[in-house]
PDB file of C-alpha atoms in Angstrom:
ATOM      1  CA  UNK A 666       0.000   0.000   0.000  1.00  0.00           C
ATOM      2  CA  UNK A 667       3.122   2.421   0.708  1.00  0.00           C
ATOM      3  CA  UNK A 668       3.880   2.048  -2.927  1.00  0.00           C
ATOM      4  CA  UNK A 669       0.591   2.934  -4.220  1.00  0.00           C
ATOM      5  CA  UNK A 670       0.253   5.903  -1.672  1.00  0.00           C
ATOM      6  CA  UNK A 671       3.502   6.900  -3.059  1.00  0.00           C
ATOM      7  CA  UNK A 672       2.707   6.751  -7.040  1.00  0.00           C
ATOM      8  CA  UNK A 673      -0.971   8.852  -6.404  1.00  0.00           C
ATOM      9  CA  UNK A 674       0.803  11.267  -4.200  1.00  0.00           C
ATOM     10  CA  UNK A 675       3.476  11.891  -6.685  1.00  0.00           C
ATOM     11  CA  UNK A 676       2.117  11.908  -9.714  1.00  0.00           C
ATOM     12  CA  UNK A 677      -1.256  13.439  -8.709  1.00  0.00           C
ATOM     13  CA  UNK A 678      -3.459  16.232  -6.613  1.00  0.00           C
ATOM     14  CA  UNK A 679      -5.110  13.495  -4.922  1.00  0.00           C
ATOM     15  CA  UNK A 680      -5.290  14.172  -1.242  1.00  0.00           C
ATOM     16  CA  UNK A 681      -3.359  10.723  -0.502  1.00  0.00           C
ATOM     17  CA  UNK A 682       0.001  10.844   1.740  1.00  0.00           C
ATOM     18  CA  UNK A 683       2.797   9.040   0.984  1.00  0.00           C
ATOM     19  CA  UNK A 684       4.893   7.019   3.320  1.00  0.00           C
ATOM     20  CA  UNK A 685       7.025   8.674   5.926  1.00  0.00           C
ATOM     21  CA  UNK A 686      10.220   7.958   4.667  1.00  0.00           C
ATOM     22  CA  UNK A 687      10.908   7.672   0.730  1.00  0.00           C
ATOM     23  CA  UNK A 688      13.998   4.408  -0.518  1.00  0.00           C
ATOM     24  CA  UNK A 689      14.699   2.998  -3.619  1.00  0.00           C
ATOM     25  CA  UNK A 690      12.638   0.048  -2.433  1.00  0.00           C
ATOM     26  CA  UNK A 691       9.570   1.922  -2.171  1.00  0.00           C
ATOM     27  CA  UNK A 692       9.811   3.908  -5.064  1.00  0.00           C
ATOM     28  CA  UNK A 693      10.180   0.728  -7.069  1.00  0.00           C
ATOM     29  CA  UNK A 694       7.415  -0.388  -6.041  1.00  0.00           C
ATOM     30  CA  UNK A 695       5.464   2.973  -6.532  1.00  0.00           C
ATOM     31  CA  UNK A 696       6.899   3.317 -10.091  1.00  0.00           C
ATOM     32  CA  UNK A 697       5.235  -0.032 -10.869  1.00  0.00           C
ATOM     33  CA  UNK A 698       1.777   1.169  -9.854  1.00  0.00           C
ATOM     34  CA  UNK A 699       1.746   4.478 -11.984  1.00  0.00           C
ATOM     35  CA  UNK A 700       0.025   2.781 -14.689  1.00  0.00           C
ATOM     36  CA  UNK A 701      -2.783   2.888 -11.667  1.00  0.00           C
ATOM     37  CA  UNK A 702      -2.535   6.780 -11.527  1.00  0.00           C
ATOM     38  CA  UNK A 703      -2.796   6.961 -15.673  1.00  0.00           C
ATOM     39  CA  UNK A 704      -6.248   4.627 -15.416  1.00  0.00           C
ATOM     40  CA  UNK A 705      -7.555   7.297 -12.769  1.00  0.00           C
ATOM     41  CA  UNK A 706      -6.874  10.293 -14.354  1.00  0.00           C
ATOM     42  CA  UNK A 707      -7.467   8.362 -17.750  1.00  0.00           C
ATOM     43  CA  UNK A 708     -11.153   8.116 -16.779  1.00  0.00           C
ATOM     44  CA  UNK A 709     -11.627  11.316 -15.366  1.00  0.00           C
ATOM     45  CA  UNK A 710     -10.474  12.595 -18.339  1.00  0.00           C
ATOM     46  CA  UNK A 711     -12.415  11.181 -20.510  1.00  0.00           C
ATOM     47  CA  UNK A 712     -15.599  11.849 -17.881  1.00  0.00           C
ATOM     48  CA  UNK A 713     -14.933  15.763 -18.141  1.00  0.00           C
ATOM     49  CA  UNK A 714     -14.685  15.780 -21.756  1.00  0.00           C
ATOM     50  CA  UNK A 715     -18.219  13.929 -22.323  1.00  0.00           C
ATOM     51  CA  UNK A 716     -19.806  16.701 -19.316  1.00  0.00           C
ATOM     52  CA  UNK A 717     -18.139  19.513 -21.728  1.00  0.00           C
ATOM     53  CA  UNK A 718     -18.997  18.425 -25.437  1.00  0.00           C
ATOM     54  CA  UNK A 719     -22.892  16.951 -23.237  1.00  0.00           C
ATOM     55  CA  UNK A 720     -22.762  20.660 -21.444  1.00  0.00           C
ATOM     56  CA  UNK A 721     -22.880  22.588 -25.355  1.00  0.00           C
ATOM     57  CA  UNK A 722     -18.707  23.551 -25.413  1.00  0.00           C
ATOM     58  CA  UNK A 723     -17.004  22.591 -28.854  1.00  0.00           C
ATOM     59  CA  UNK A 724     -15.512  19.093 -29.257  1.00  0.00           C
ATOM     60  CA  UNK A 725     -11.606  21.270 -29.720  1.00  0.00           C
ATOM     61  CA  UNK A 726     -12.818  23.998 -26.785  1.00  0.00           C
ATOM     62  CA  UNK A 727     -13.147  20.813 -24.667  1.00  0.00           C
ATOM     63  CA  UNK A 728     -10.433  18.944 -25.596  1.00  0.00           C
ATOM     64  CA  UNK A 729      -8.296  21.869 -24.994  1.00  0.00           C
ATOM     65  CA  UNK A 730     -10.177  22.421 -21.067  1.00  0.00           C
ATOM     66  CA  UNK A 731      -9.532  18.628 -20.444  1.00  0.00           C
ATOM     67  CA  UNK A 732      -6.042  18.771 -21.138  1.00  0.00           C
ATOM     68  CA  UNK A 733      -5.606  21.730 -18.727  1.00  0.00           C
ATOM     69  CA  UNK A 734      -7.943  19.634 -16.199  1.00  0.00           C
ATOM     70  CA  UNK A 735      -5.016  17.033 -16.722  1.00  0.00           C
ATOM     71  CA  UNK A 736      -2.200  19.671 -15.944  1.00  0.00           C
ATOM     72  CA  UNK A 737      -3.926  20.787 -13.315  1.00  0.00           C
ATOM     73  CA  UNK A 738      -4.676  16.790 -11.730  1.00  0.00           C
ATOM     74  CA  UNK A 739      -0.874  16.584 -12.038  1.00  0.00           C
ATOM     75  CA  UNK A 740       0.480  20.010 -10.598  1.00  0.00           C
ATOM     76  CA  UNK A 741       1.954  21.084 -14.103  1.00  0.00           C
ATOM     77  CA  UNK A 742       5.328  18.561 -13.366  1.00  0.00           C
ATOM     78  CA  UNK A 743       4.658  16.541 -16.437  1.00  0.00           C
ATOM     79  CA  UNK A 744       4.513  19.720 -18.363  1.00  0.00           C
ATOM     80  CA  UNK A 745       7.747  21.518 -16.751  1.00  0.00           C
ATOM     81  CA  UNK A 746       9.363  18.222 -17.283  1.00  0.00           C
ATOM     82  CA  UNK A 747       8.690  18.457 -21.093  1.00  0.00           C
ATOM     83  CA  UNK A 748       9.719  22.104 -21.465  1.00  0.00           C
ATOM     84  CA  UNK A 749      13.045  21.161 -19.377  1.00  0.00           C
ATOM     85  CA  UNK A 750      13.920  18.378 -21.344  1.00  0.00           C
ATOM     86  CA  UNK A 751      13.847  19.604 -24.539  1.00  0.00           C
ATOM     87  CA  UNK A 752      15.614  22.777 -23.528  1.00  0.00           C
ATOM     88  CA  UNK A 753      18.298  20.425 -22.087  1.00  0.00           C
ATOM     89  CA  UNK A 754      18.224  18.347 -25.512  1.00  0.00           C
ATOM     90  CA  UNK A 755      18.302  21.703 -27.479  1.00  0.00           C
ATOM     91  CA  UNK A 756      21.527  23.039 -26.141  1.00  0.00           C
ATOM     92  CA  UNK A 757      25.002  22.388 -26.590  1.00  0.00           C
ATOM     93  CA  UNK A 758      28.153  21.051 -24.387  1.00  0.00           C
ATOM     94  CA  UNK A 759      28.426  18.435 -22.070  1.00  0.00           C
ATOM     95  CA  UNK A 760      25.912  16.411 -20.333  1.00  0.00           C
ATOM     96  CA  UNK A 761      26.936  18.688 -17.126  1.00  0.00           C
ATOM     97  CA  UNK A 762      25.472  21.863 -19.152  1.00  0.00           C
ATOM     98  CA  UNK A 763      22.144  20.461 -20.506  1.00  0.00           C
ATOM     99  CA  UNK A 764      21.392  19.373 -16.852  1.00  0.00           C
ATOM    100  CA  UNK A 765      22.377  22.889 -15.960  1.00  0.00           C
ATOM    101  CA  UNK A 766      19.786  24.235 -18.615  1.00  0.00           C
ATOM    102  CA  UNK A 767      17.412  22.073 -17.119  1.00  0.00           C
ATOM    103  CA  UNK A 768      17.595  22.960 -13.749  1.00  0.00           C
ATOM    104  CA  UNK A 769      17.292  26.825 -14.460  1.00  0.00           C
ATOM    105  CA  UNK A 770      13.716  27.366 -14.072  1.00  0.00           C
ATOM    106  CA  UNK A 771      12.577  28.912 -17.036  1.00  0.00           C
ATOM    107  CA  UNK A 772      11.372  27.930 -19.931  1.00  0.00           C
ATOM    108  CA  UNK A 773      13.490  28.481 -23.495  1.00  0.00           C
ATOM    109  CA  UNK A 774      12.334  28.177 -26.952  1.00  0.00           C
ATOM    110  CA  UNK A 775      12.683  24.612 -27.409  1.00  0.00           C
ATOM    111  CA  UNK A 776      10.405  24.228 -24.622  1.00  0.00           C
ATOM    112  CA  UNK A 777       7.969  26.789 -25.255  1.00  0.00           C
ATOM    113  CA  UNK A 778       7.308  24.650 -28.306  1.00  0.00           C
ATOM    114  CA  UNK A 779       7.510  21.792 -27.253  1.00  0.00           C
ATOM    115  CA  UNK A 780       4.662  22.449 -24.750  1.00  0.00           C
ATOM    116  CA  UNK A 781       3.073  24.211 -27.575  1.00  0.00           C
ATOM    117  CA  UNK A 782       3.135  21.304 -29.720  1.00  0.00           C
ATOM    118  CA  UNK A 783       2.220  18.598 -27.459  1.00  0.00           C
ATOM    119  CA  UNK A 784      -1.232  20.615 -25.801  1.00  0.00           C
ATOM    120  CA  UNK A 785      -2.248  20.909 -29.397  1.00  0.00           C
ATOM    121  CA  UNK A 786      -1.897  17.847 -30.636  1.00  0.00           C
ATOM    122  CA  UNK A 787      -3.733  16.406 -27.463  1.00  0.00           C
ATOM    123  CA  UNK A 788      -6.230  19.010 -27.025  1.00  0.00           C
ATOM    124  CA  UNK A 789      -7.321  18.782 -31.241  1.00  0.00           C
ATOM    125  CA  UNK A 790      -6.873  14.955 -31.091  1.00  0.00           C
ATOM    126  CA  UNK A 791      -9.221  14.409 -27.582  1.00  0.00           C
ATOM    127  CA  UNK A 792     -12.061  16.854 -29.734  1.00  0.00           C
ATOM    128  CA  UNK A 793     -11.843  14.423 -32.491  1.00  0.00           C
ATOM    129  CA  UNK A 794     -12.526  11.409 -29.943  1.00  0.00           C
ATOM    130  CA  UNK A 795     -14.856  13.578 -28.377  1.00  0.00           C
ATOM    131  CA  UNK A 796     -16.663  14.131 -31.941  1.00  0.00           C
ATOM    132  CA  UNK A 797     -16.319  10.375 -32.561  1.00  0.00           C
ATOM    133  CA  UNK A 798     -17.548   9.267 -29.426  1.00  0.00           C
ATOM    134  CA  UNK A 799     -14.698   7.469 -28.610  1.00  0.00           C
ATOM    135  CA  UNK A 800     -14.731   7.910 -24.935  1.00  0.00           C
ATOM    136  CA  UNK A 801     -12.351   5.011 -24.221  1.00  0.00           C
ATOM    137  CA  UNK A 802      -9.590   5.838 -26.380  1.00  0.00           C
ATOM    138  CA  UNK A 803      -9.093   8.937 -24.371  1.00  0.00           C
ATOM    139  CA  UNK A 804      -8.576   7.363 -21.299  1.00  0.00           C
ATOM    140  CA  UNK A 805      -6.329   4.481 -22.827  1.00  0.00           C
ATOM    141  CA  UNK A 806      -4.103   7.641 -24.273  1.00  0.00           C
ATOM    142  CA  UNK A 807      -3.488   8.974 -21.002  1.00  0.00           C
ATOM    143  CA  UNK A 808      -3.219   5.297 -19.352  1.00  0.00           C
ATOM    144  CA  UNK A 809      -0.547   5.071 -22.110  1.00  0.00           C
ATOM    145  CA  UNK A 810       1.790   7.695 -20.741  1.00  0.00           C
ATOM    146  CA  UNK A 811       1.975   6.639 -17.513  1.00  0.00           C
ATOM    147  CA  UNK A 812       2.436   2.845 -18.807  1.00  0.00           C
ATOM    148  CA  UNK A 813       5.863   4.247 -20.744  1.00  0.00           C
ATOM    149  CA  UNK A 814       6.925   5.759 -17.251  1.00  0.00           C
ATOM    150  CA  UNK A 815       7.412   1.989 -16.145  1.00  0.00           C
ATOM    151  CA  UNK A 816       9.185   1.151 -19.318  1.00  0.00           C
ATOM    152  CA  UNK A 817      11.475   3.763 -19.173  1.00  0.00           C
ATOM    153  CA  UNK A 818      12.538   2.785 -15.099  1.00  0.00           C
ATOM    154  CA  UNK A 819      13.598  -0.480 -16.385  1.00  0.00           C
ATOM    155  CA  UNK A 820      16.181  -2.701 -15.521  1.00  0.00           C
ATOM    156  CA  UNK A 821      19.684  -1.185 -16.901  1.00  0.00           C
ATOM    157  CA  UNK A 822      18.497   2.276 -16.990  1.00  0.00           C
ATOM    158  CA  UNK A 823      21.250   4.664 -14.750  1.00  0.00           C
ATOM    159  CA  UNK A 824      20.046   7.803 -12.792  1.00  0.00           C
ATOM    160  CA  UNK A 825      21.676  11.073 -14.226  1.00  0.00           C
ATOM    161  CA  UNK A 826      22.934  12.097 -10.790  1.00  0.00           C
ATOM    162  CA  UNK A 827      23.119  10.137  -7.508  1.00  0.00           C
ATOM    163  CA  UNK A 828      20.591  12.662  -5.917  1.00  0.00           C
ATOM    164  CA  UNK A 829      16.894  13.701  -7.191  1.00  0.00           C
ATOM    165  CA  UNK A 830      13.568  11.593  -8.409  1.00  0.00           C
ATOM    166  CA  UNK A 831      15.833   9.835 -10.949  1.00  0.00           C
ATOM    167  CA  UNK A 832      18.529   8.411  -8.319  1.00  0.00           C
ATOM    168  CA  UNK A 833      15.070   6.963  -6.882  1.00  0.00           C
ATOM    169  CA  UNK A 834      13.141   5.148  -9.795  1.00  0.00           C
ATOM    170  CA  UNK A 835      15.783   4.582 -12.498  1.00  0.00           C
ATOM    171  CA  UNK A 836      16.674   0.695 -12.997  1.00  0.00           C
ATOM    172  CA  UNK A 837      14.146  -0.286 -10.809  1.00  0.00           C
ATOM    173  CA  UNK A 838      11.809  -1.926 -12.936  1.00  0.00           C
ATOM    174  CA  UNK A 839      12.181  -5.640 -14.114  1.00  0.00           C
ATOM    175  CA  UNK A 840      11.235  -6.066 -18.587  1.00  0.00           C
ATOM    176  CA  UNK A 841       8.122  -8.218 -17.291  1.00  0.00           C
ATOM    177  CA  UNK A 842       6.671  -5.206 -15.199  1.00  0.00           C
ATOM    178  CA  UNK A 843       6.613  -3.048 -18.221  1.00  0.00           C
ATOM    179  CA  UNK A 844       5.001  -6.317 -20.840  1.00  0.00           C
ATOM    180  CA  UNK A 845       2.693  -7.006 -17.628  1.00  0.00           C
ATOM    181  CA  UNK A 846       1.204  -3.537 -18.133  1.00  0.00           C
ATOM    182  CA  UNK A 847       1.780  -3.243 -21.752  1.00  0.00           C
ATOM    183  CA  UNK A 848      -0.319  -6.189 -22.990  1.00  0.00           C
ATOM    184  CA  UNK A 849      -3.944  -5.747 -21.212  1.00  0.00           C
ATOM    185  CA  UNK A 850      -3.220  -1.807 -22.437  1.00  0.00           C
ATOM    186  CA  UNK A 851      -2.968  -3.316 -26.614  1.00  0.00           C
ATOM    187  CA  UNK A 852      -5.999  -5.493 -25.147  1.00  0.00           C
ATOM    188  CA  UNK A 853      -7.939  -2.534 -24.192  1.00  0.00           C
ATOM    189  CA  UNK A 854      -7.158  -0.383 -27.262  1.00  0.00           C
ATOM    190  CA  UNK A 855      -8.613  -2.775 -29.202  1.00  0.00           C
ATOM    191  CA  UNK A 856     -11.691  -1.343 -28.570  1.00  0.00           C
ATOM    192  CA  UNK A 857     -10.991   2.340 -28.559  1.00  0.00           C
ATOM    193  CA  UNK A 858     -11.819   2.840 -31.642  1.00  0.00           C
ATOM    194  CA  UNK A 859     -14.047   1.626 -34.444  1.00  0.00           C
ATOM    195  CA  UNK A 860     -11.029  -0.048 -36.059  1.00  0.00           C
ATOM    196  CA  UNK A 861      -9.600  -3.149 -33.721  1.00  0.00           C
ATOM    197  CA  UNK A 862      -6.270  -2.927 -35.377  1.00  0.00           C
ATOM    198  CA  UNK A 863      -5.653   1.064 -34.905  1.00  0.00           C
ATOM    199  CA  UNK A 864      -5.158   1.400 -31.174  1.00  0.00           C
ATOM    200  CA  UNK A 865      -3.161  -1.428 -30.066  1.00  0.00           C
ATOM    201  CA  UNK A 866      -1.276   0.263 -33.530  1.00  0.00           C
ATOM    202  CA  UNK A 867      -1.091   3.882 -31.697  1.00  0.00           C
ATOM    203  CA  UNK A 868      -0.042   2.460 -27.982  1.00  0.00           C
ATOM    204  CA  UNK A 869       2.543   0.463 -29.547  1.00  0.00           C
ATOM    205  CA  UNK A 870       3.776   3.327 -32.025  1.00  0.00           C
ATOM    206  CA  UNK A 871       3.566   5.552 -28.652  1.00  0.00           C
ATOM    207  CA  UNK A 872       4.979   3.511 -25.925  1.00  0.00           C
ATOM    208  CA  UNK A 873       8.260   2.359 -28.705  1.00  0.00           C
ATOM    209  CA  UNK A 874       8.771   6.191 -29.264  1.00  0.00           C
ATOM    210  CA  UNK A 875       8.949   6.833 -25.810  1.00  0.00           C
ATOM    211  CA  UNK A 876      11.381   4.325 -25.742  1.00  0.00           C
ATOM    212  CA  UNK A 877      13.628   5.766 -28.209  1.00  0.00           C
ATOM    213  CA  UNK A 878      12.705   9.530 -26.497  1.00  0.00           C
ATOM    214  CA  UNK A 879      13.977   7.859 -23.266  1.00  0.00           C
ATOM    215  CA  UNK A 880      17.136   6.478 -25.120  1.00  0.00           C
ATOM    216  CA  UNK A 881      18.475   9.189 -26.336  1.00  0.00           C
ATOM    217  CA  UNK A 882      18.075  11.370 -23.093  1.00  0.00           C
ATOM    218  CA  UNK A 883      19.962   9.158 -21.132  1.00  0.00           C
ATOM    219  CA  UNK A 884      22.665   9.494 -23.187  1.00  0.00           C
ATOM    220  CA  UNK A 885      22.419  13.253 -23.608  1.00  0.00           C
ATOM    221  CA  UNK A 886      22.175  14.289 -19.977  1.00  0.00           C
ATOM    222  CA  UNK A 887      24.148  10.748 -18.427  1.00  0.00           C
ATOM    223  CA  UNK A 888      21.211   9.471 -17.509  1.00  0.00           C
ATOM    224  CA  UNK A 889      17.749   9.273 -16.342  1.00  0.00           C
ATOM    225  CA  UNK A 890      15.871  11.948 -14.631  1.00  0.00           C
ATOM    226  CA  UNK A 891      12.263  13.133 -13.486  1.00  0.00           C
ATOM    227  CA  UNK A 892      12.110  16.115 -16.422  1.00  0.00           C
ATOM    228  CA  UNK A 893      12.618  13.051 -18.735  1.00  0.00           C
ATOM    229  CA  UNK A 894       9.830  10.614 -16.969  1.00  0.00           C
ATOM    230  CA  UNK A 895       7.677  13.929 -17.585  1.00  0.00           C
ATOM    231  CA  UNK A 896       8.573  14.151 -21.007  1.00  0.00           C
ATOM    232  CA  UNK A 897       7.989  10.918 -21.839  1.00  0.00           C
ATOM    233  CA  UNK A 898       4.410  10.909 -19.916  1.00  0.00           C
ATOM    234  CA  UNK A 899       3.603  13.834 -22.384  1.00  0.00           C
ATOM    235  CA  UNK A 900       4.874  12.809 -25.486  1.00  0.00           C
ATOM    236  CA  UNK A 901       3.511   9.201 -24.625  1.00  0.00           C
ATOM    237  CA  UNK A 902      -0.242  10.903 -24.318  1.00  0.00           C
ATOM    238  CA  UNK A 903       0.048  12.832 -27.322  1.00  0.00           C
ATOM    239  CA  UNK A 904       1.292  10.136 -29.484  1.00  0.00           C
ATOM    240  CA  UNK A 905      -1.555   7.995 -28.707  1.00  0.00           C
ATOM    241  CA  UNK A 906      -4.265  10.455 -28.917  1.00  0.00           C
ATOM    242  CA  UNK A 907      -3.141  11.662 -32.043  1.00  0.00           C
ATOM    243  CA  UNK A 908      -2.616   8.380 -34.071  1.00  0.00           C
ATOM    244  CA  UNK A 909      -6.394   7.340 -31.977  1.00  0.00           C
ATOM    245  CA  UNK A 910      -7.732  10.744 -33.738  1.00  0.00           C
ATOM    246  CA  UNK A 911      -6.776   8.849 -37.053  1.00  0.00           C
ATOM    247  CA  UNK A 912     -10.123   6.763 -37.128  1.00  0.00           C
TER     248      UNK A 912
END
């Protein structure tokens, strides 16, 4: 129960308190309930948006209000982590500097649009679910991010600094915790949409981008970090909405 305290309290507003003291031990075992946190907010989601487009708002004035909704469910750290990351990726030197970048507290032009980019593409793609009906995909889109979160704490995975969330979460996770979540996720997306094939198509496409997202942070900045797990939520979310929209 510690760990699943730990993952709500983390990753959301939820009023839930984590344990009293935080080890790798417990944070392994929190990072392998996120997926938990993704199904919650994942359904509230996609409960807002049908009280918005029900309520008279437009499908893309409500897809935009449900992806602030989702900032807001998550205190805005997926979104900073975005912005940082890509600010970090977007600069030049050694891994030392782009971790500098990141931890100046502003946001540069790489992350301004990357922020940009990624509320756009999820607020236009939930109005075309939202249009369609498809009231499931929505959820399984944000499920989806939190899902590559897992993935990218796997086994072999090294912490960019010895302090920080990274130096908690990275190479905890074992490859079956991330296939354990991954497969009832393609299940599920099977019936997102009114084509079986498409969203076990757009986790997959999602979740092995993230991957590759993941990849090449960790060897940019040395290693893993929490700006990247943001990142990755994000970009995971969009990804999957998006190709979802495609039906």
């Amino acid at each position: 129960m510690n760990g699943l305290r730990l993952a709500f309290s983390w990753l959301t507003v939820l009023p839930i308190s984590g344990p009293g003291s935080v080890d790798r031990d417990t944070s392994g075992r929190a990072i392998r309930l996120v997926p938990l946190t993704g199904v919650a907010l994942g359904t509230a989601a996609a409960g807002l948006l049908w009280l918005l487009v029900s309520a008279g708002f437009t499908p893309l004035l409500a897809g935009l209000l449900t992806v602030a909704a989702l900032a807001l469910a998550s205190r805005g750290m997926h979104i900073d982590g975005l912005a940082d990351t890509f600010d970090g990726l977007g600069c030049y030197g050694p891994p030392e500097r782009a971790r500098e970048v990141m931890r100046s507290g502003g946001a540069g032009p790489f992350g301004v649009a990357a922020i940009a980019v990624s509320i756009g593409v999820q607020a236009i793609s939930f109005g075309v679910l939202a249009t369609a009906g498809a009231w499931l995909a929505v959820a399984v889109a944000v499920t989806a991010g939190r899902v590559a979160v897992v993935i990218a704490c796997r086994r072999g995975t090294p912490a960019a600094t010895d302090t920080g969330f990274g130096a908690l979460v990275a190479d905890t996770q074992p490859l079956w915790v991330g296939i354990a979540w991954t497969v009832p996720l393609l299940a599920v997306a099977t019936w997102s949409t009114d084509r079986s094939w498409l969203g076990p198509a757009a986790v997959a496409l999602a979740l092995a981008g993230s991957v590759l997202l993941v990849r090449h942070c960790v060897r940019r900045f040395g290693g893993l970090s929490g700006d990247v797990l943001g990142a990755a939520i994000e970009v995971s979310v969009a990804v999957t909405a998006c190709a979802l929209s495609a039906s």
